[in-house]
Amino acid sequence: MFEFRITHKDGRARCGVLKTVHGTVETPVFMPVGTQGTVKAMTPALLKDIGVRMILGNTYHLYLRPGLEVIKKGGGLHRFISWEGPILTDSGGYQVFSLSVERFRGMKSRVEVTDEGVRFMDHLRGDLHFFTPKNVIEMQLTMGSDIIMPLDHCIPYPSDERLSREALERTLLWLDQSVEAMRDHNDGCVLFGIVQGAFDEALRIEAVERTLERDLPGYAIGGLSVGEPRELMMDFTDLVASLLPQEKPRYLMGVGKPEDIIYAVGRGVDMFDCVVPTRSGRTGTLYTSRGVLNIRHSRFRLDFGPPDPECDCYTCRNFSRAYLRHLFVSEEITSYVLNTIHNLRFYVRLMERVRSSIKEGKFYEFAKVEMEKLRRKV
Ligand SMILES: [Zn+2]
């Protein structure tokens, strides 16, 4: 079962309801990233308590560790990690792309992309693997994801015209093979299309048109956050979102600073994922209603106020900035837990407030005020 329905609109921003076999979520939604089958420093119970309803899993990482055999024998990803809500899994394309731009132990490149798929050396042991559009779908079906992403050819910024064209053609070729691999699977999971087309307007427009020909249940804006300036990322989000059909969910992959989310919601994006709230929590950066705060700072040594006076999370209700600073400086594991609880709650509340403002027809005023706050440092 998969359904998407728009309930409210304010300009281009929209609120909707996304129904999957594993539950219903309101959009715009933020999905925390559970790279290795866990949102780092969190338990499923904590996530639920914070208000998280949907998470993302990384196919590349789960395929390497623990491996699909373990997940299959463990009863599928939901049961194995004990998460009852919807899960979206990515295709591994982005991780493989990341490997291709890194350098590996002095070797030239550890990734080779052909029309057949991607041959790569993993980051753990340097073993060779081959991802094809078909086996990547099979992996996600084995995991039992609610939303499956096809293998796409993601390229860095900047890329020349020839490579941009090649990546688009290959992504579409792979999409057809992915659709084929999904045939005969009616157990409720769905496949989204990914729009590539690099940073070339004409190519992006063509990418949207040709991806839409496949008539899929949802569409992702891909190939962004690959090293381009922020303005370019926003311009291309705007362009692609303006061309996607109203009635289908739109997912902006891997983009998720609060200000980027607010911008993209204003352009009609419904779904987001990003490591920012969890990763920055572990490095001591806290998002608050007064601006961004680095808890490591010595000026918090004797600050016994809550991290964010307006936040209702467990961390803010119980602990002071001075204590969180002490835990962080002492490298205590609890520091990761408490900071992550707060940042995820900040994101969940941000999305709740985004949705309320759309419902009240006041999203753009809300966006202006919030953007201003987010630029501040505490
Ligand atoms: Zn808090």
Coordinates of C-alpha atoms and ligand atoms in Angstrom, one line a residue:
M1 CA 0.0 0.0 0.0
F2 CA 1.3 3.4 -0.9
E3 CA -0.7 6.6 -1.0
F4 CA 0.1 10.3 -1.1
R5 CA -2.4 13.0 -0.7
I6 CA -2.0 16.8 -0.4
T7 CA -4.0 18.3 2.3
H8 CA -3.0 22.0 2.3
K9 CA -1.2 24.4 0.1
D10 CA 0.4 27.8 0.7
G11 CA 1.9 29.1 -2.5
R12 CA 4.2 26.3 -3.7
A13 CA 4.6 24.8 -0.2
R14 CA 2.4 21.9 0.6
C15 CA 1.3 19.6 3.4
G16 CA 0.5 16.0 2.7
V17 CA -0.1 12.6 4.1
L18 CA 2.1 9.7 3.0
K19 CA 0.7 6.2 3.7
T20 CA 2.8 3.1 3.7
V21 CA 2.4 -0.4 5.0
H22 CA 4.4 0.6 8.0
G23 CA 2.4 3.6 8.9
T24 CA 1.3 7.1 7.9
V25 CA 3.5 10.2 8.0
E26 CA 2.7 13.8 7.5
T27 CA 4.8 15.8 5.0
P28 CA 6.9 17.8 4.8
V29 CA 8.9 15.1 6.6
F30 CA 12.5 14.9 7.8
M31 CA 14.0 11.4 7.9
P32 CA 17.0 10.9 10.2
V33 CA 19.7 8.7 8.6
G34 CA 20.2 5.2 10.0
T35 CA 23.3 4.4 8.1
Q36 CA 24.2 1.0 9.7
G37 CA 20.7 0.0 10.8
T38 CA 20.7 2.5 13.6
V39 CA 20.3 6.3 13.9
K40 CA 23.6 6.9 15.7
A41 CA 23.3 7.2 19.5
M42 CA 19.6 6.6 19.4
T43 CA 17.3 3.7 20.2
P44 CA 14.0 3.2 18.3
A45 CA 12.1 4.1 21.5
L46 CA 14.0 7.4 21.8
L47 CA 13.3 8.2 18.2
K48 CA 9.6 7.5 18.7
D49 CA 9.5 9.6 21.8
I50 CA 11.2 12.5 19.9
G51 CA 8.4 12.3 17.2
V52 CA 10.4 10.7 14.4
R53 CA 8.1 8.7 12.2
M54 CA 10.2 7.6 9.3
I55 CA 13.9 6.9 8.8
L56 CA 16.4 6.2 6.0
G57 CA 18.7 3.2 5.7
N58 CA 21.8 3.0 3.5
T59 CA 21.9 0.0 1.2
Y60 CA 25.6 0.3 0.6
H61 CA 26.5 0.1 4.3
L62 CA 23.9 -2.6 5.2
Y63 CA 25.0 -4.7 2.2
L64 CA 28.6 -4.6 3.5
R65 CA 27.7 -5.1 7.2
P66 CA 25.9 -7.1 8.5
G67 CA 25.2 -8.3 4.9
L68 CA 21.8 -9.2 3.4
E69 CA 21.8 -12.8 4.5
V70 CA 21.8 -11.6 8.1
I71 CA 19.0 -9.1 7.5
K72 CA 16.9 -11.6 5.6
K73 CA 17.3 -14.3 8.3
G74 CA 16.6 -11.6 10.9
G75 CA 13.2 -11.1 9.4
G76 CA 13.8 -8.1 7.2
L77 CA 15.2 -4.7 8.1
H78 CA 12.2 -3.5 10.2
R79 CA 12.3 -6.5 12.5
F80 CA 16.1 -6.8 12.6
I81 CA 16.5 -3.2 13.8
S82 CA 13.2 -3.2 15.7
W83 CA 11.8 -0.1 13.9
E84 CA 8.1 -0.3 13.2
G85 CA 7.7 2.9 11.1
P86 CA 8.3 3.4 7.4
I87 CA 11.9 3.1 6.0
L88 CA 13.3 4.5 2.9
T89 CA 16.5 3.0 1.6
D90 CA 18.8 4.6 -0.8
S91 CA 20.5 2.7 -3.7
G92 CA 24.1 3.1 -2.7
G93 CA 24.7 5.3 -5.7
Y94 CA 25.7 8.2 -3.6
Q95 CA 28.1 6.2 -1.4
V96 CA 29.7 4.8 -4.5
F97 CA 30.0 8.3 -5.9
S98 CA 31.7 9.4 -2.6
L99 CA 34.2 6.6 -3.0
S100 CA 34.9 7.7 -6.6
V101 CA 35.9 11.2 -5.5
E102 CA 38.1 10.0 -2.6
R103 CA 41.5 8.5 -3.1
F104 CA 42.0 5.1 -1.8
R105 CA 45.5 4.1 -0.4
G106 CA 47.2 5.7 -3.3
M107 CA 45.2 3.9 -5.9
K108 CA 43.8 5.9 -8.8
S109 CA 40.2 5.2 -8.3
R110 CA 38.2 2.5 -6.7
V111 CA 35.1 2.9 -8.8
E112 CA 34.3 1.9 -12.4
V113 CA 31.0 2.9 -13.9
T114 CA 29.7 1.2 -17.0
D115 CA 26.2 0.8 -18.5
E116 CA 26.0 -2.6 -16.7
G117 CA 26.5 -1.1 -13.3
V118 CA 29.2 0.0 -10.8
R119 CA 32.3 -2.0 -9.9
F120 CA 33.9 -0.7 -6.7
M121 CA 36.2 -1.5 -3.9
D122 CA 34.6 -1.1 -0.5
H123 CA 35.9 1.3 2.2
L124 CA 36.2 -1.4 4.8
R125 CA 38.5 -4.1 3.4
G126 CA 39.0 -3.0 -0.2
D127 CA 37.0 -6.0 -1.5
L128 CA 35.5 -5.8 -5.0
H129 CA 31.8 -5.6 -5.5
F130 CA 29.4 -5.1 -8.5
F131 CA 26.2 -3.1 -8.1
T132 CA 23.7 -3.4 -10.9
P133 CA 20.3 -1.7 -11.1
K134 CA 18.7 -5.2 -10.7
N135 CA 20.7 -6.4 -7.7
V136 CA 20.3 -3.1 -5.9
I137 CA 16.5 -3.4 -6.2
E138 CA 16.8 -7.0 -5.0
M139 CA 18.8 -5.9 -2.0
Q140 CA 16.2 -3.3 -1.0
L141 CA 13.3 -5.9 -1.6
T142 CA 15.2 -8.3 0.7
M143 CA 15.4 -5.6 3.4
G144 CA 11.7 -4.9 3.0
S145 CA 12.0 -1.1 2.5
D146 CA 8.8 0.9 2.1
I147 CA 10.4 3.3 -0.4
I148 CA 13.1 1.9 -2.8
M149 CA 15.5 4.1 -4.7
P150 CA 17.0 3.0 -8.0
L151 CA 20.7 3.0 -8.7
D152 CA 21.6 6.3 -10.4
H153 CA 24.8 7.7 -11.8
C154 CA 25.7 10.6 -9.5
I155 CA 28.6 12.9 -10.7
P156 CA 30.6 15.6 -8.9
Y157 CA 30.4 19.3 -9.4
P158 CA 31.7 20.6 -11.8
S159 CA 31.3 18.0 -14.6
D160 CA 31.6 18.6 -18.3
E161 CA 28.8 18.4 -20.8
R162 CA 29.8 15.0 -22.0
L163 CA 29.8 13.4 -18.6
S164 CA 26.6 15.1 -17.6
R165 CA 24.8 13.7 -20.6
E166 CA 26.3 10.3 -20.1
A167 CA 25.2 10.2 -16.4
L168 CA 21.7 11.2 -17.4
E169 CA 21.3 8.6 -20.1
R170 CA 22.7 5.9 -17.8
T171 CA 20.4 6.9 -15.0
L172 CA 17.4 6.5 -17.3
L173 CA 18.6 3.2 -18.7
W174 CA 19.1 2.0 -15.1
L175 CA 15.7 3.3 -14.1
D176 CA 14.0 1.1 -16.7
Q177 CA 15.9 -1.9 -15.5
S178 CA 14.9 -1.0 -11.9
V179 CA 11.2 -0.8 -12.9
E180 CA 11.6 -4.2 -14.6
A181 CA 13.2 -5.7 -11.4
M182 CA 10.3 -4.3 -9.3
R183 CA 7.7 -6.0 -11.5
D184 CA 5.7 -8.8 -9.7
H185 CA 6.4 -7.1 -6.3
N186 CA 3.0 -6.0 -5.0
D187 CA 3.9 -6.2 -1.3
G188 CA 3.4 -2.5 -0.7
C189 CA 6.9 -1.2 -1.4
V190 CA 7.3 1.4 -4.2
L191 CA 10.1 2.7 -6.4
F192 CA 10.8 6.4 -6.8
G193 CA 12.5 7.9 -9.9
I194 CA 15.6 10.1 -9.5
V195 CA 16.1 13.2 -11.6
Q196 CA 19.7 13.8 -12.6
G197 CA 20.9 16.2 -15.3
A198 CA 23.8 17.9 -13.4
F199 CA 23.9 21.7 -13.4
D200 CA 22.7 22.3 -16.9
E201 CA 19.2 23.7 -17.1
A202 CA 18.2 22.2 -20.5
L203 CA 19.5 18.8 -19.3
R204 CA 17.6 19.0 -16.1
I205 CA 14.4 19.9 -17.9
E206 CA 14.9 16.9 -20.2
A207 CA 15.8 14.7 -17.2
V208 CA 12.5 15.6 -15.6
E209 CA 10.4 15.0 -18.7
R210 CA 12.0 11.6 -19.4
T211 CA 11.9 10.5 -15.8
L212 CA 8.2 11.4 -15.7
E213 CA 7.5 9.2 -18.7
R214 CA 8.1 6.2 -16.3
D215 CA 5.1 7.3 -14.3
L216 CA 6.4 6.4 -10.8
P217 CA 4.7 6.9 -7.4
G218 CA 7.3 9.6 -6.3
Y219 CA 10.3 11.5 -7.6
A220 CA 13.6 12.5 -6.0
I221 CA 15.8 15.4 -6.9
G222 CA 19.2 13.9 -7.3
G223 CA 22.7 15.0 -8.0
L224 CA 22.7 17.9 -5.6
S225 CA 25.0 18.5 -2.6
V226 CA 27.9 17.2 -4.7
G227 CA 30.3 20.1 -4.1
E228 CA 28.3 22.9 -5.8
P229 CA 27.8 26.4 -4.3
R230 CA 24.7 26.7 -2.2
E231 CA 22.9 29.1 -4.5
L232 CA 23.2 26.6 -7.4
M233 CA 21.8 23.8 -5.2
M234 CA 18.8 26.1 -4.4
D235 CA 18.3 27.2 -8.0
F236 CA 18.2 23.6 -9.3
T237 CA 15.9 22.5 -6.5
D238 CA 13.6 25.3 -7.5
L239 CA 13.8 24.4 -11.2
V240 CA 13.2 20.6 -10.8
A241 CA 10.5 21.0 -8.1
S242 CA 8.6 23.4 -10.4
L243 CA 8.4 20.8 -13.1
L244 CA 7.4 17.7 -11.0
P245 CA 3.7 16.7 -10.9
Q246 CA 1.7 18.2 -8.1
E247 CA 0.1 14.9 -6.9
K248 CA 3.3 12.9 -6.4
P249 CA 5.7 13.2 -3.4
R250 CA 9.0 15.0 -4.0
Y251 CA 12.2 14.0 -2.2
L252 CA 15.3 16.2 -2.0
M253 CA 18.1 13.6 -1.3
G254 CA 20.8 14.3 1.2
V255 CA 20.0 18.0 1.7
G256 CA 19.1 19.0 5.2
K257 CA 20.5 22.0 7.0
P258 CA 17.4 23.7 8.6
E259 CA 17.7 26.7 6.3
D260 CA 17.9 24.5 3.2
I261 CA 14.9 22.6 4.3
I262 CA 12.8 25.8 4.8
Y263 CA 13.9 27.0 1.4
A264 CA 13.0 23.7 -0.4
V265 CA 9.7 23.4 1.4
G266 CA 8.9 26.8 -0.1
R267 CA 9.6 25.4 -3.5
G268 CA 7.3 22.4 -3.0
V269 CA 9.6 19.7 -1.6
D270 CA 8.0 17.1 0.7
M271 CA 10.7 14.8 1.9
F272 CA 14.2 15.2 3.3
D273 CA 17.1 13.2 4.8
C274 CA 20.4 14.4 6.1
V275 CA 23.1 13.4 8.6
V276 CA 23.3 17.0 9.8
P277 CA 21.3 16.8 13.1
T278 CA 22.9 13.6 14.2
R279 CA 26.4 14.3 13.1
S280 CA 26.5 17.8 14.4
G281 CA 25.1 16.6 17.7
R282 CA 28.2 14.3 18.0
T283 CA 30.5 17.3 17.3
G284 CA 28.8 19.5 19.8
T285 CA 26.8 21.7 17.5
L286 CA 23.2 22.3 18.7
Y287 CA 20.4 23.9 16.7
T288 CA 18.3 26.1 18.9
S289 CA 15.4 28.5 18.6
R290 CA 17.9 31.3 19.3
G291 CA 20.5 30.2 16.7
V292 CA 23.3 27.7 16.4
L293 CA 25.4 26.9 19.5
N294 CA 28.7 25.1 20.0
I295 CA 28.5 23.4 23.4
R296 CA 32.3 23.0 23.6
H297 CA 32.7 26.8 24.1
S298 CA 34.2 27.9 27.5
R299 CA 31.5 30.5 28.0
F300 CA 29.1 27.7 28.8
R301 CA 31.2 26.4 31.7
L302 CA 29.0 28.1 34.3
D303 CA 25.8 28.4 32.2
F304 CA 23.2 26.5 34.0
G305 CA 20.3 27.3 31.7
P306 CA 18.9 24.7 29.3
P307 CA 20.5 24.4 25.8
D308 CA 17.3 25.8 24.3
P309 CA 14.7 27.5 26.6
E310 CA 12.0 26.9 24.0
C311 CA 12.7 23.2 23.4
D312 CA 10.6 20.5 25.1
C313 CA 13.1 17.6 24.6
Y314 CA 14.4 15.4 27.4
T315 CA 17.8 17.0 27.2
C316 CA 16.5 20.6 27.5
R317 CA 14.0 19.6 30.3
N318 CA 16.7 18.0 32.4
F319 CA 20.2 19.3 31.7
S320 CA 22.2 22.5 31.6
R321 CA 24.6 23.9 29.0
A322 CA 27.3 23.6 31.6
Y323 CA 26.6 19.9 32.1
L324 CA 26.4 19.2 28.4
R325 CA 29.7 21.0 27.9
H326 CA 31.3 18.9 30.6
L327 CA 30.1 15.7 29.0
F328 CA 31.3 16.8 25.6
V329 CA 34.7 18.0 26.8
S330 CA 35.1 14.7 28.7
E331 CA 34.1 12.7 25.6
E332 CA 31.4 10.9 27.4
I333 CA 29.1 8.7 25.3
T334 CA 26.1 10.3 27.0
S335 CA 27.1 13.6 25.3
Y336 CA 26.3 12.0 21.9
V337 CA 22.9 10.7 23.2
L338 CA 21.8 14.0 24.8
N339 CA 23.0 16.2 21.9
T340 CA 21.4 14.0 19.3
I341 CA 18.1 13.9 21.2
H342 CA 18.0 17.6 21.2
N343 CA 19.0 18.1 17.5
L344 CA 16.5 15.6 16.3
R345 CA 13.7 17.1 18.4
F346 CA 14.7 20.5 17.0
Y347 CA 14.2 19.1 13.4
V348 CA 11.0 17.3 14.3
R349 CA 9.6 20.5 15.8
L350 CA 10.8 22.5 12.9
M351 CA 8.9 20.3 10.5
E352 CA 5.8 20.5 12.8
R353 CA 6.0 24.3 12.7
V354 CA 6.6 24.2 9.0
R355 CA 3.4 22.2 8.5
S356 CA 1.3 24.4 10.9
S357 CA 2.4 27.5 9.1
I358 CA 1.4 26.0 5.7
K359 CA -1.9 25.0 7.1
E360 CA -2.5 28.5 8.4
G361 CA -1.4 30.0 5.1
K362 CA 1.6 31.8 6.8
F363 CA 4.5 29.7 5.6
Y364 CA 6.4 32.4 3.8
E365 CA 6.3 34.8 6.8
F366 CA 7.4 31.9 9.0
A367 CA 10.2 31.1 6.7
K368 CA 11.6 34.7 6.8
V369 CA 11.6 34.8 10.6
E370 CA 13.2 31.3 11.0
M371 CA 15.9 32.0 8.4
E372 CA 16.9 35.1 10.3
K373 CA 17.1 33.1 13.6
L374 CA 19.1 30.3 12.0
R375 CA 21.8 32.8 10.9
R376 CA 22.4 33.8 14.5
K377 CA 25.1 32.3 16.8
V378 CA 24.4 31.8 20.5
Ligands
ZN1 ZN 16.0 20.3 23.4

